[in-house]
Every structure is written in structure tokens, then in C-alpha cells.
JSON list of C-alpha atoms in Angstrom, two decimals:
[
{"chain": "O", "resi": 1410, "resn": "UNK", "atom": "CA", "xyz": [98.62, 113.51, 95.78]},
{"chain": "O", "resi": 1411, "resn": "UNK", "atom": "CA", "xyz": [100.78, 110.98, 96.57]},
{"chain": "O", "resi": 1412, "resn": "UNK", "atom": "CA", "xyz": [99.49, 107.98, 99.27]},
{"chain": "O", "resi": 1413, "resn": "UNK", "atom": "CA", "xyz": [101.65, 105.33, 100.50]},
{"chain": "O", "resi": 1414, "resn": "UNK", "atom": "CA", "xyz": [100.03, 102.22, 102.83]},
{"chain": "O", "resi": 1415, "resn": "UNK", "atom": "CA", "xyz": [101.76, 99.90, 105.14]},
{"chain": "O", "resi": 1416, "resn": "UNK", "atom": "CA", "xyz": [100.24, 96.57, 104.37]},
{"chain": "O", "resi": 1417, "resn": "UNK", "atom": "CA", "xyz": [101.19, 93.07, 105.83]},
{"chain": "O", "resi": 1418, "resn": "UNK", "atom": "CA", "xyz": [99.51, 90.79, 103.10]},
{"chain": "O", "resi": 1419, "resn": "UNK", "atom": "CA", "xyz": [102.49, 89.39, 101.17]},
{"chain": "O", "resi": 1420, "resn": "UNK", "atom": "CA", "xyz": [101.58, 89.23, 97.81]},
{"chain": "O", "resi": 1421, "resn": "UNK", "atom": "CA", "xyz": [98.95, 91.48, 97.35]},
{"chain": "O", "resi": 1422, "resn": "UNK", "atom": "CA", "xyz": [99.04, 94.28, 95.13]},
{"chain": "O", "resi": 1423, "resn": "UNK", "atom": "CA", "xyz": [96.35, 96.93, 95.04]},
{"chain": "O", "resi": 1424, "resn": "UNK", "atom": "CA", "xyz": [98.65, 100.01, 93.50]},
{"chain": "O", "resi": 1425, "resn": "UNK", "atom": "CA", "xyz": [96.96, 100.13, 90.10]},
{"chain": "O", "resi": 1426, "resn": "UNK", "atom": "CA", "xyz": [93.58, 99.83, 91.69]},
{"chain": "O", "resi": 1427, "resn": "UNK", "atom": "CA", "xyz": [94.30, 102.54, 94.16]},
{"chain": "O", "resi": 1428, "resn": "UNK", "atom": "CA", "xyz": [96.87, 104.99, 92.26]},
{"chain": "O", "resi": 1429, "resn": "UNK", "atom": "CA", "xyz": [99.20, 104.45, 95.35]},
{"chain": "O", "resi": 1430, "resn": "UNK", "atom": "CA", "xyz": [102.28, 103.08, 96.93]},
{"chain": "O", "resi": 1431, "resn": "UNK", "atom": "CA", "xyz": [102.09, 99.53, 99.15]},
{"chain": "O", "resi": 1432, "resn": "UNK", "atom": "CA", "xyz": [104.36, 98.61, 101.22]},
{"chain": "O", "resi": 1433, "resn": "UNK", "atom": "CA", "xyz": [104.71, 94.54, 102.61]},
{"chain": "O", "resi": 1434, "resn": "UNK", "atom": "CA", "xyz": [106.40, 94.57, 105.47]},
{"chain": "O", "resi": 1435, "resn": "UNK", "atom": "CA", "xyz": [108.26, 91.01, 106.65]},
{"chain": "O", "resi": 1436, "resn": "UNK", "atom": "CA", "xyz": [108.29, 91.15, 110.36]},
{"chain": "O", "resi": 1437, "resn": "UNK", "atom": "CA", "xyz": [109.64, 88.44, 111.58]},
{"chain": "O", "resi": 1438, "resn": "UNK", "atom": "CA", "xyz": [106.90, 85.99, 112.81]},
{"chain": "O", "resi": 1439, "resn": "UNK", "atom": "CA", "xyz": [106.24, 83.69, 115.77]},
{"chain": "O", "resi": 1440, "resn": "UNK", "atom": "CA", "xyz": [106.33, 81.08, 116.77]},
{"chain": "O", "resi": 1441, "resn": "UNK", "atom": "CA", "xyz": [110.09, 82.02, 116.73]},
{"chain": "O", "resi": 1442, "resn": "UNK", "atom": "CA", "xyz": [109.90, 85.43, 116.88]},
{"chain": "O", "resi": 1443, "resn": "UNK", "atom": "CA", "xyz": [106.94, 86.39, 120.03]},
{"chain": "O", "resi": 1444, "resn": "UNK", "atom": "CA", "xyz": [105.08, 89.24, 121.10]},
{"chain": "O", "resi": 1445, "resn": "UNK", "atom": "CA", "xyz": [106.50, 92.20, 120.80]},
{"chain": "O", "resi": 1446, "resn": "UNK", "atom": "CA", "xyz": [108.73, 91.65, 118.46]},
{"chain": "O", "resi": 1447, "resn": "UNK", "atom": "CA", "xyz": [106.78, 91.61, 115.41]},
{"chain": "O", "resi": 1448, "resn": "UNK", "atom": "CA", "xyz": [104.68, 94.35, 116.73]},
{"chain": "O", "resi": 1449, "resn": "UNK", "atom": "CA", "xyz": [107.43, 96.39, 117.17]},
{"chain": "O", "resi": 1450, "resn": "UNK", "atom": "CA", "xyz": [109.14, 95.83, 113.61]},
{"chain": "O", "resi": 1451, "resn": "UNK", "atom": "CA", "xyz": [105.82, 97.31, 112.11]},
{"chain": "O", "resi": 1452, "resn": "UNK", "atom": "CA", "xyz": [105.97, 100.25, 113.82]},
{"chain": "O", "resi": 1453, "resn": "UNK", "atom": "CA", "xyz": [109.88, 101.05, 112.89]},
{"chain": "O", "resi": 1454, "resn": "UNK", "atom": "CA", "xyz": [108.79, 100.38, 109.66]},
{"chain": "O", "resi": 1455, "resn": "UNK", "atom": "CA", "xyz": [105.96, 102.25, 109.74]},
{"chain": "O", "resi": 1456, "resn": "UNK", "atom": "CA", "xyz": [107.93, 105.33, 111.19]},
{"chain": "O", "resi": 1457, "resn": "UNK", "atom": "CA", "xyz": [111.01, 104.93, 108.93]},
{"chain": "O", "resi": 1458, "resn": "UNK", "atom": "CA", "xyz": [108.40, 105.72, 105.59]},
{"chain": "O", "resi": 1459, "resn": "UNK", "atom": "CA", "xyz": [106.54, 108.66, 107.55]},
{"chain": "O", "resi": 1460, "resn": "UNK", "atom": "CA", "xyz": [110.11, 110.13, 108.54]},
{"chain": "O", "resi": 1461, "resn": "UNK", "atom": "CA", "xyz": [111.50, 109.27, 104.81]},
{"chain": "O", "resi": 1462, "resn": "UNK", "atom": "CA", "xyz": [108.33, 109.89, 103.10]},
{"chain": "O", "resi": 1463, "resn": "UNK", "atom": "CA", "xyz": [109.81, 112.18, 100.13]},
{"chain": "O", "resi": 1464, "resn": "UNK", "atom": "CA", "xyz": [111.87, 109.45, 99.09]},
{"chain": "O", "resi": 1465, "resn": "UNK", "atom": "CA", "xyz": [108.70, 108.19, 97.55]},
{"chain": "O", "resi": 1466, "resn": "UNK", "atom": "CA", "xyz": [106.26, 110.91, 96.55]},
{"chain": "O", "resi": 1467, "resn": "UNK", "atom": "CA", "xyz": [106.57, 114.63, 98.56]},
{"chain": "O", "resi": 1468, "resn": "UNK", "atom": "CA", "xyz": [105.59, 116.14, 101.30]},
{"chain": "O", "resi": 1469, "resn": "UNK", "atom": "CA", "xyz": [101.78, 116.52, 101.05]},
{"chain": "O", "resi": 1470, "resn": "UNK", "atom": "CA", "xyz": [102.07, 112.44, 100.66]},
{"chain": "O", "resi": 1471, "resn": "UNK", "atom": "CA", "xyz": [99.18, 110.88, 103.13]},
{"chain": "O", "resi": 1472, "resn": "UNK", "atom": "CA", "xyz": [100.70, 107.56, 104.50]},
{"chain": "O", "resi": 1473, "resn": "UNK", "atom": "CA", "xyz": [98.04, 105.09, 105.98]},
{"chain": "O", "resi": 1474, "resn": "UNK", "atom": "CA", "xyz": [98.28, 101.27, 107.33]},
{"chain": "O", "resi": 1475, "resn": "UNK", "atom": "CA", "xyz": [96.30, 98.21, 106.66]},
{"chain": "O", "resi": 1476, "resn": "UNK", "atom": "CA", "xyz": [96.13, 94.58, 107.57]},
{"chain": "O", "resi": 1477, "resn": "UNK", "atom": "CA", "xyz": [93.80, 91.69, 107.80]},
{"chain": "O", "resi": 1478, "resn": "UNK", "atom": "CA", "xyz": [93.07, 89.41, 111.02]},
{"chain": "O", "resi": 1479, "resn": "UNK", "atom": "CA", "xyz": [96.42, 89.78, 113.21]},
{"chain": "O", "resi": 1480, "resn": "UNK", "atom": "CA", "xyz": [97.67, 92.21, 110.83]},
{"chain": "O", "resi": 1481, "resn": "UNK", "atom": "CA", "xyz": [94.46, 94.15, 111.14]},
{"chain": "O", "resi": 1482, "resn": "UNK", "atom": "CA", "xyz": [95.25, 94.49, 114.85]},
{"chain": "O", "resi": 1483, "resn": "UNK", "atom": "CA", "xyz": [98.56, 95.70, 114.52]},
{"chain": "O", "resi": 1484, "resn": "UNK", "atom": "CA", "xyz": [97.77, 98.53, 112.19]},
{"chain": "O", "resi": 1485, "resn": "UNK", "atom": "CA", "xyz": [95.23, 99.46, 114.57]},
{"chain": "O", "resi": 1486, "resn": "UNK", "atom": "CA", "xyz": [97.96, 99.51, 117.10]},
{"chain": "O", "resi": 1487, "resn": "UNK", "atom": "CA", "xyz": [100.46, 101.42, 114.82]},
{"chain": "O", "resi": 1488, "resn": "UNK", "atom": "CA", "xyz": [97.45, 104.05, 114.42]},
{"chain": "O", "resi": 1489, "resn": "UNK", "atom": "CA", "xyz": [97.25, 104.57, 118.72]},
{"chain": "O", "resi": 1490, "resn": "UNK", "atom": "CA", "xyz": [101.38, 104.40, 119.07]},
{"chain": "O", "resi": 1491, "resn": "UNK", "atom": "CA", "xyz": [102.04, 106.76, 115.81]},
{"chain": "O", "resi": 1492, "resn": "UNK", "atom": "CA", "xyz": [99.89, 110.13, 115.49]},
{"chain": "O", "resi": 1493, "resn": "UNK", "atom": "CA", "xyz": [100.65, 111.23, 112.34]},
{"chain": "O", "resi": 1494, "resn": "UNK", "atom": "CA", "xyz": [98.80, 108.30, 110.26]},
{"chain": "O", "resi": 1495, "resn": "UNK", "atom": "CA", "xyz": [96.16, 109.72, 108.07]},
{"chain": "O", "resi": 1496, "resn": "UNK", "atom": "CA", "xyz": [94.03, 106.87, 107.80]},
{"chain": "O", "resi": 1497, "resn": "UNK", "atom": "CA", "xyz": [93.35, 103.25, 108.06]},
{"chain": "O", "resi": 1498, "resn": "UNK", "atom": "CA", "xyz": [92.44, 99.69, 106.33]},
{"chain": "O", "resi": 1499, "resn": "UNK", "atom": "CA", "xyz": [91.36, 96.82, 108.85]},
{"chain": "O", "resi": 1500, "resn": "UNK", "atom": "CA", "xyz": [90.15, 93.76, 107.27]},
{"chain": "O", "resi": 1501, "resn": "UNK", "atom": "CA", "xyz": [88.57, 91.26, 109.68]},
{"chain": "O", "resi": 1502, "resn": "UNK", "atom": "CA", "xyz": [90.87, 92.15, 112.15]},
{"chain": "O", "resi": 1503, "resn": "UNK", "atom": "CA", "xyz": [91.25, 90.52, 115.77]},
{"chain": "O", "resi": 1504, "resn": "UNK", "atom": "CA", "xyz": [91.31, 93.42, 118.08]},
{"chain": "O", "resi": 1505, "resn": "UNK", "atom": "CA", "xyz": [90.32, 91.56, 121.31]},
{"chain": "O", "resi": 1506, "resn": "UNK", "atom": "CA", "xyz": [92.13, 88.02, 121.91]},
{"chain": "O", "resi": 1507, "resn": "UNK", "atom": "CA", "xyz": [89.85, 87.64, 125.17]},
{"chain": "O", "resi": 1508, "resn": "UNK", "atom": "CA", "xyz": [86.28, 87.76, 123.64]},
{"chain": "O", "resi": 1509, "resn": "UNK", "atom": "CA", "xyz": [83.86, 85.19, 122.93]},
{"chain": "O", "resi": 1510, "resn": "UNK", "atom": "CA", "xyz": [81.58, 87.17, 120.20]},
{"chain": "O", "resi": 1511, "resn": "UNK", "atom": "CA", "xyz": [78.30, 85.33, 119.39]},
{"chain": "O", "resi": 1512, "resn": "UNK", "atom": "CA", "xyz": [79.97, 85.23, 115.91]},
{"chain": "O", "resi": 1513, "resn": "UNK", "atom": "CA", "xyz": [82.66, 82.97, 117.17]},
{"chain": "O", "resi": 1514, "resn": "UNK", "atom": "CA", "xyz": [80.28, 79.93, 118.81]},
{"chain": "O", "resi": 1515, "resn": "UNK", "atom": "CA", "xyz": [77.94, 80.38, 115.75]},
{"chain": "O", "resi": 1516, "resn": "UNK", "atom": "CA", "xyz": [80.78, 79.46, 113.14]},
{"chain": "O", "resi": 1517, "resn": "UNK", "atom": "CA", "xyz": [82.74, 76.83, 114.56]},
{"chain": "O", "resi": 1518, "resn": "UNK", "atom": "CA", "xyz": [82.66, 74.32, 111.82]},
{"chain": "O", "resi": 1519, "resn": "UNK", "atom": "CA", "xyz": [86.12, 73.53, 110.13]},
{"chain": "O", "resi": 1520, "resn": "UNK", "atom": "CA", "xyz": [84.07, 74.88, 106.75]},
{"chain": "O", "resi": 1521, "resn": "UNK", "atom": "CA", "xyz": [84.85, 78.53, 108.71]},
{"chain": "O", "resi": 1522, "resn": "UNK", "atom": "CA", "xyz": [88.36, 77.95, 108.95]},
{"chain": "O", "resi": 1523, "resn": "UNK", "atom": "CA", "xyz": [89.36, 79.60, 111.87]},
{"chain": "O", "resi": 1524, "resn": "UNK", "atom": "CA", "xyz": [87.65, 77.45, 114.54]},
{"chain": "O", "resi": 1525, "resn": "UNK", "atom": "CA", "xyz": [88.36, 78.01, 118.05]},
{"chain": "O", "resi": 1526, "resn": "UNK", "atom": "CA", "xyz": [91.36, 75.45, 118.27]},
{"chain": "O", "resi": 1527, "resn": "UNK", "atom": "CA", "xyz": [92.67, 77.11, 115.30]},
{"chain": "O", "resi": 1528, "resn": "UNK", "atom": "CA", "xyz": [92.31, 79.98, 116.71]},
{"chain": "O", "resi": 1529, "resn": "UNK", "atom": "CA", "xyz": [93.80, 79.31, 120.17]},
{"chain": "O", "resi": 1530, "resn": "UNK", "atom": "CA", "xyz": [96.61, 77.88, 118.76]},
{"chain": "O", "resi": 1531, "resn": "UNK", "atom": "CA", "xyz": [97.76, 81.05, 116.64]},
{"chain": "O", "resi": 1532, "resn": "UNK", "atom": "CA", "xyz": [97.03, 83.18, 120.24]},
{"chain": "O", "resi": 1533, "resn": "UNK", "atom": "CA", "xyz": [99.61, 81.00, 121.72]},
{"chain": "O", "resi": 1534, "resn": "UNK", "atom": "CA", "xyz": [102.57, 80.85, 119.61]},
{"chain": "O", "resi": 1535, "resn": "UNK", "atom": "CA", "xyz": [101.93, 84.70, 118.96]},
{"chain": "O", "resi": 1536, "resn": "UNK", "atom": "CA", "xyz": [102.30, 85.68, 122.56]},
{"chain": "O", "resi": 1537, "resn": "UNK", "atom": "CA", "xyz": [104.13, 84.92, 125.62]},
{"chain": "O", "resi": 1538, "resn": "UNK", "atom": "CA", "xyz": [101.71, 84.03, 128.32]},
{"chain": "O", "resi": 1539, "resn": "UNK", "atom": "CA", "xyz": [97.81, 85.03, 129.09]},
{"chain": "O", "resi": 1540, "resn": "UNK", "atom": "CA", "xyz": [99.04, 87.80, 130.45]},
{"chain": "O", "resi": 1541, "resn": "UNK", "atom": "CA", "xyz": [100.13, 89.52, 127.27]},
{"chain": "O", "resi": 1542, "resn": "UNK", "atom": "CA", "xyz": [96.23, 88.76, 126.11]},
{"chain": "O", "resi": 1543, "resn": "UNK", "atom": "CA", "xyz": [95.50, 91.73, 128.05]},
{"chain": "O", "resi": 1544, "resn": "UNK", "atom": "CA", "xyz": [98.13, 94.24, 126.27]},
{"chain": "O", "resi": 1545, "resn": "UNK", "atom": "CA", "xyz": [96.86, 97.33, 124.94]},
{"chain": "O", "resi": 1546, "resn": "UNK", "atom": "CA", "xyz": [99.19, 96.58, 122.29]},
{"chain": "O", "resi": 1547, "resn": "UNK", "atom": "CA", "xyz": [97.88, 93.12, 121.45]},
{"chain": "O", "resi": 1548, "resn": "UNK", "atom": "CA", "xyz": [94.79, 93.57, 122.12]},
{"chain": "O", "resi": 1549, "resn": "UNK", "atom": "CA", "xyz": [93.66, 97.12, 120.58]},
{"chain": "O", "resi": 1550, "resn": "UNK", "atom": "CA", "xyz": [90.38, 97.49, 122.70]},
{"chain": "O", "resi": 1551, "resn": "UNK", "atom": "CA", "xyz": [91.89, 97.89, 125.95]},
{"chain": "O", "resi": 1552, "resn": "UNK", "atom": "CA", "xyz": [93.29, 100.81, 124.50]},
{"chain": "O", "resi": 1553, "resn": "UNK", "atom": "CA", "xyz": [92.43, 103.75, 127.34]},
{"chain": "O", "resi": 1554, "resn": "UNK", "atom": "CA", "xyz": [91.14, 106.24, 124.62]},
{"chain": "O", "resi": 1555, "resn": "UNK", "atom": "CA", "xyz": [90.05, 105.87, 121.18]},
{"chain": "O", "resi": 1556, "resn": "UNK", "atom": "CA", "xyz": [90.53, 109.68, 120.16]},
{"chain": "O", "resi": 1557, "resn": "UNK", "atom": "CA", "xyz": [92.18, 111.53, 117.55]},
{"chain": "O", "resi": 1558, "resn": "UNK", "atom": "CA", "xyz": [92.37, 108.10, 115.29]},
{"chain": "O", "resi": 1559, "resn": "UNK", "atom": "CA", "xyz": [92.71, 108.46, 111.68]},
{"chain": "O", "resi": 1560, "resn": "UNK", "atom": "CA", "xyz": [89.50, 107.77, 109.24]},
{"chain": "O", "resi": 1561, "resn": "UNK", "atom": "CA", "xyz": [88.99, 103.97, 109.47]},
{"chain": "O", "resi": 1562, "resn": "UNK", "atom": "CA", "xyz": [86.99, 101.12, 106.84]},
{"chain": "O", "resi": 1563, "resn": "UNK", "atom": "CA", "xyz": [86.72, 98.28, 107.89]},
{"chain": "O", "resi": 1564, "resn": "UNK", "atom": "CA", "xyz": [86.08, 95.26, 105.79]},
{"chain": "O", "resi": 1565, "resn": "UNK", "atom": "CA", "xyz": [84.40, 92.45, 107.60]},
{"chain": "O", "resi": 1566, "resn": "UNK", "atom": "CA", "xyz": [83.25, 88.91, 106.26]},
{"chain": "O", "resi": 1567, "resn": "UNK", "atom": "CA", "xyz": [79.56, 87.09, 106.66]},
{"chain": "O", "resi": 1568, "resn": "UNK", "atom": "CA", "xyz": [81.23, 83.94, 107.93]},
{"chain": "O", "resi": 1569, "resn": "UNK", "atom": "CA", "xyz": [83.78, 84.71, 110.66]},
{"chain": "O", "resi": 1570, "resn": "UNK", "atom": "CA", "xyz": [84.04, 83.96, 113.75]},
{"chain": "O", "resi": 1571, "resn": "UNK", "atom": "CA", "xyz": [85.20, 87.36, 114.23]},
{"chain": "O", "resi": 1572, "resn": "UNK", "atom": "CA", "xyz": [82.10, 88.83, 112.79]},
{"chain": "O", "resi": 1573, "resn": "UNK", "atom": "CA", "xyz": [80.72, 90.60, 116.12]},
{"chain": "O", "resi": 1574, "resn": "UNK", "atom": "CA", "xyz": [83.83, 92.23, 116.88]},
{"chain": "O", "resi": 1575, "resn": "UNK", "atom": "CA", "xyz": [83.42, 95.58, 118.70]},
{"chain": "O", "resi": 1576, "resn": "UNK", "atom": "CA", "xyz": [86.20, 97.88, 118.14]},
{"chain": "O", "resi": 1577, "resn": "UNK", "atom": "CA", "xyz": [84.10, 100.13, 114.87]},
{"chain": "O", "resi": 1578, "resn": "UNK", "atom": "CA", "xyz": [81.41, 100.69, 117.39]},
{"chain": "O", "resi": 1579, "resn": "UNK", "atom": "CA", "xyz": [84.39, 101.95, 119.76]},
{"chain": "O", "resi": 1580, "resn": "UNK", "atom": "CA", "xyz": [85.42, 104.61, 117.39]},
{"chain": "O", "resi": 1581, "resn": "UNK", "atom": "CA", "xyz": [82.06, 105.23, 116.17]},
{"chain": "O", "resi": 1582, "resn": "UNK", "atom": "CA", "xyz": [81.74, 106.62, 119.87]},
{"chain": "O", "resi": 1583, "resn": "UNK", "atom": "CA", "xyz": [84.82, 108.28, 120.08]},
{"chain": "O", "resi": 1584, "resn": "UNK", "atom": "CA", "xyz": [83.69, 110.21, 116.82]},
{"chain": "O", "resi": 1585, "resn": "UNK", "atom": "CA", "xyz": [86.43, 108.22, 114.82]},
{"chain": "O", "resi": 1586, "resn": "UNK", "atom": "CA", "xyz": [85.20, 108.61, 110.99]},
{"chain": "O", "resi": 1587, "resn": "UNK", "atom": "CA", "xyz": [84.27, 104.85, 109.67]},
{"chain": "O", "resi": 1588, "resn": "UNK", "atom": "CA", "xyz": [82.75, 102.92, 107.00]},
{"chain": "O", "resi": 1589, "resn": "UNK", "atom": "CA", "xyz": [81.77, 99.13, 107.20]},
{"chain": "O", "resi": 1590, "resn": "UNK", "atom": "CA", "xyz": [81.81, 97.04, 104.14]},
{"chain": "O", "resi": 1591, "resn": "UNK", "atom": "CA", "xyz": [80.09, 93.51, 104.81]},
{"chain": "O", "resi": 1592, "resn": "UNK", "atom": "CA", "xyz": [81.19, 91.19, 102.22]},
{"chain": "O", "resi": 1593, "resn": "UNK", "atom": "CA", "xyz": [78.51, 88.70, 102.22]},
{"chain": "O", "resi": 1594, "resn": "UNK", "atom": "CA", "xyz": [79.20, 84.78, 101.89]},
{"chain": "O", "resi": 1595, "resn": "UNK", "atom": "CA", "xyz": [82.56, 84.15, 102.59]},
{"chain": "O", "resi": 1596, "resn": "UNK", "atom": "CA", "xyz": [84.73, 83.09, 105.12]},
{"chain": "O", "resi": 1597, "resn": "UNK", "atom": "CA", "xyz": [87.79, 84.61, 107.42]},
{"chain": "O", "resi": 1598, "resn": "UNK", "atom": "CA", "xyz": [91.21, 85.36, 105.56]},
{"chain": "O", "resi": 1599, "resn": "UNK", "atom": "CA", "xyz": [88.96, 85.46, 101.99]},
{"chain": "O", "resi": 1600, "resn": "UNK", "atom": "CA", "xyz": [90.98, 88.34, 100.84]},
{"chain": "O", "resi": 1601, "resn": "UNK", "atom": "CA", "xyz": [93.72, 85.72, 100.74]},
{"chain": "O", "resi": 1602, "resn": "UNK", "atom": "CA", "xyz": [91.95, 83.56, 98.29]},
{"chain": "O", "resi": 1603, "resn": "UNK", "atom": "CA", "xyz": [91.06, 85.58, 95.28]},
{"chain": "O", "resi": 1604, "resn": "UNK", "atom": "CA", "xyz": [90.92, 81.60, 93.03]},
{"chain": "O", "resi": 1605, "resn": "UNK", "atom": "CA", "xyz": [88.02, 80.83, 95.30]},
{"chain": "O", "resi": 1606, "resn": "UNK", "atom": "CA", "xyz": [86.56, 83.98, 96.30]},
{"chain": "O", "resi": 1607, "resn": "UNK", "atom": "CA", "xyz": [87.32, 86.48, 92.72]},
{"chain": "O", "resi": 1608, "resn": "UNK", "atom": "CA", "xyz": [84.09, 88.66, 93.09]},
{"chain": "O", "resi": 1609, "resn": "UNK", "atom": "CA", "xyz": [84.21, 89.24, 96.69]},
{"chain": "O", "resi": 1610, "resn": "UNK", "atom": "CA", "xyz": [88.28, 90.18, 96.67]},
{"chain": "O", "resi": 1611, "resn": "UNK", "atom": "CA", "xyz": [87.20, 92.49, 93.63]},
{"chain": "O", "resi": 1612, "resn": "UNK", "atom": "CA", "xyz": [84.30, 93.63, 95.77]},
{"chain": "O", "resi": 1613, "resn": "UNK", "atom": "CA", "xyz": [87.12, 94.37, 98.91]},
{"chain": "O", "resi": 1614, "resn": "UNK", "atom": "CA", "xyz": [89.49, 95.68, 96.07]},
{"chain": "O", "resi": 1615, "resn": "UNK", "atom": "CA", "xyz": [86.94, 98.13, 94.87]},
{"chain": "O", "resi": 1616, "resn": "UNK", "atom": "CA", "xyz": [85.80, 99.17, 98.55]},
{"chain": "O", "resi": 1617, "resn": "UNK", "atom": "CA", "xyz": [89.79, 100.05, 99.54]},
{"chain": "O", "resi": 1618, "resn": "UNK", "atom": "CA", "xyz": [90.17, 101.74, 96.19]},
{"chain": "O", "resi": 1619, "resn": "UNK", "atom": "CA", "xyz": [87.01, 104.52, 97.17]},
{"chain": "O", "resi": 1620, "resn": "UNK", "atom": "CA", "xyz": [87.91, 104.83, 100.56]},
{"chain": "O", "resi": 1621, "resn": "UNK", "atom": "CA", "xyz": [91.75, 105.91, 99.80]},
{"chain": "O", "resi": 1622, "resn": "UNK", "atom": "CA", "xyz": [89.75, 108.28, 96.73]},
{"chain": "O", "resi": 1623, "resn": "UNK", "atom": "CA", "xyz": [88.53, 109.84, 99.54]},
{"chain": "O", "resi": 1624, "resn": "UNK", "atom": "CA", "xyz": [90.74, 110.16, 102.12]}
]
């Protein structure tokens, strides 16, 4: 069996650990490029490899999408615009740009890296105006049904602001299939920082490679 994953984190490579394709897309980014641009490039993408599929492996190939933070969002968008994805990776992911989560006024010390300022800053230059906050497609949990979504993990840290986001408990009620892996100790975008963070990216690593085992 053949698996191929749409993945946005340049530079990461989990193939070997995973017996599968990855695919880094480059959409083009803000603040040049807004809302829905970039949104929009990772879903041709996306649809160009499920269309063109045997290129890579054959036709029983399972194609899934992942993404941390932003790019956890938009591969939970791909999976509500695209039907046929069989499953999907969201690491820390910002589904709601409009929430305060007790997470985020708990860790807003620069040690957290992505204070609120921070944070506010990359909502603006991603988007056009406030009222885009309030997309379905930018923000995944205004989505009007959460049905017939592929198998989701999520990978979530101990220190992020983002901690107390909502949208597993959203699919847990729609009867979505999930697993939560809590990777205790570390801070938003950690997966990005395997020199500082080695065990708990090995710890993610090892988490991605069961869940695609089992898809």
C-alpha cells in the first residue's frame, strides 16, 4: 500500500519513518499573497495528486494531508472542500482565529512564542479584513457540518496558547475517528525545532508514523 501526504512544513521529511510519499507544497504566502490565495493553491495541489495519484504509487494509494498551526487549518479545510481524503495530520493547528481559549491568556509570556501580538499580527497579514475571520474556510469551526471527515490525530503541545482549541471535540461529536497525542513540555511550532526539542519531534515523529500504520 502506497500513502502519499500533503504536508506544508518545508523541510521536513518523515518518508523513511512512515514508508510513504510527502509532499511540501510552496503556496505562495502573505503578506503578499492574502487570503484565499494560499488556501486555494493547497487545494489544486491537493487535487492535482488525488487526480494523478498513479503517477506515484497505484490506485489503492490512500492520499492524506497534514500541517501544523496555519497549515494545520488548511488541511483541515482541504479535508471539508475535497471528499476523497482518507485521513488527516493536524499539529497544533489554529482552527478558530476568533477565540480566546483559556490556553491563550495562560501562556502569554514571550518564552511561549506565539503571544497574542504575535499572534495578531500573523491574523492580519494572512487575511483581508475581520470579516474573512469568520470564513468557513479560514476558520475551520464555522464549518456547518463536521461529517463524513477522514480519520484525524492530532498532535497538540503543553505550552501553547492554542492548547484549548475545540475543533477534536467537534469531530469527536460528529463521530469523526481521532486520536490526541499531548506532547508534554514544549512550546507552539516545536515540531519546527528538532536542535532544541529532539525527543519530543521523535516523540511526534513516532506518533505520525503509527497513525498512517493504521490508517
Amino acid at each position: 500500500m502506497f500513502m502519499h501526504t500533503i504536508w506544508d512544513v518545508r523541510g521536513c521529511s518523515l518518508e523513511i519513518s512512515t514508508n510513504s510519499i510527502w509532499f511540501s507544497v510552496e503556496y505562495r504566502l502573505s503578506p503578499e499573497y492574502k487570503y484565499p490565495i494560499w488556501l486555494n493553491d493547497c487545494i489544486e495541489v491537493t487535487k492535482y495528486i488525488i487526480e494523478n495519484k498513479t503517477l506515484y504509487g497505484e490506485t489503492s494509494t490512500k492520499v492524506g494531508v497534514a500541517g501544523d498551526s496555519a497549515g494545520g487549518a488548511i488541511a483541515a479545510v482541504i479535508c471539508h472542500t475535497l471528499k476523497n481524503i482518507d485521513f488527516q495530520i493536524l499539529v497544533y493547528p489554529l482552527t478558530n482565529m476568533l477565540a480566546s481559549f483559556p490556553s491563550s491568556k495562560r501562556f502569554t509570556d514571550v518564552q511561549y512564542g506565539l503571544i497574542p501580538i504575535l499572534r495578531h499580527w500573523f491574523n492580519d497579514n494572512a487575511i483581508r479584513d475581520g470579516n474573512d475571520m469568520r470564513d468557513a474556510r479560514v476558520s475551520v469551526i464555522f464549518q456547518s457540518s463536521f461529517t463524513g471527515l477522514p480519520p484525524c490525530l492530532f498532535i497538540v503541545a503543553e505550552l501553547d496558547p492554542l492548547l484549548d482549541d475545540k475543533y477534536q471535540k467537534l469531530l469527536d461529536k460528529a463521530g469523526i475517528k481521532t486520536k490526541l497525542v499531548l506532547i508534554k513540555g514544549v512550546i507552539h511550532s516545536f515540531f519546527h525545532l528538532p536542535g532544541i526539542f529532539p525527543k519530543s519531534c521523535q516523540q511526534a515523529v513516532e506518533a505520525i508514523r503509527d497513525f498512517v500504520a493504521q490508517v
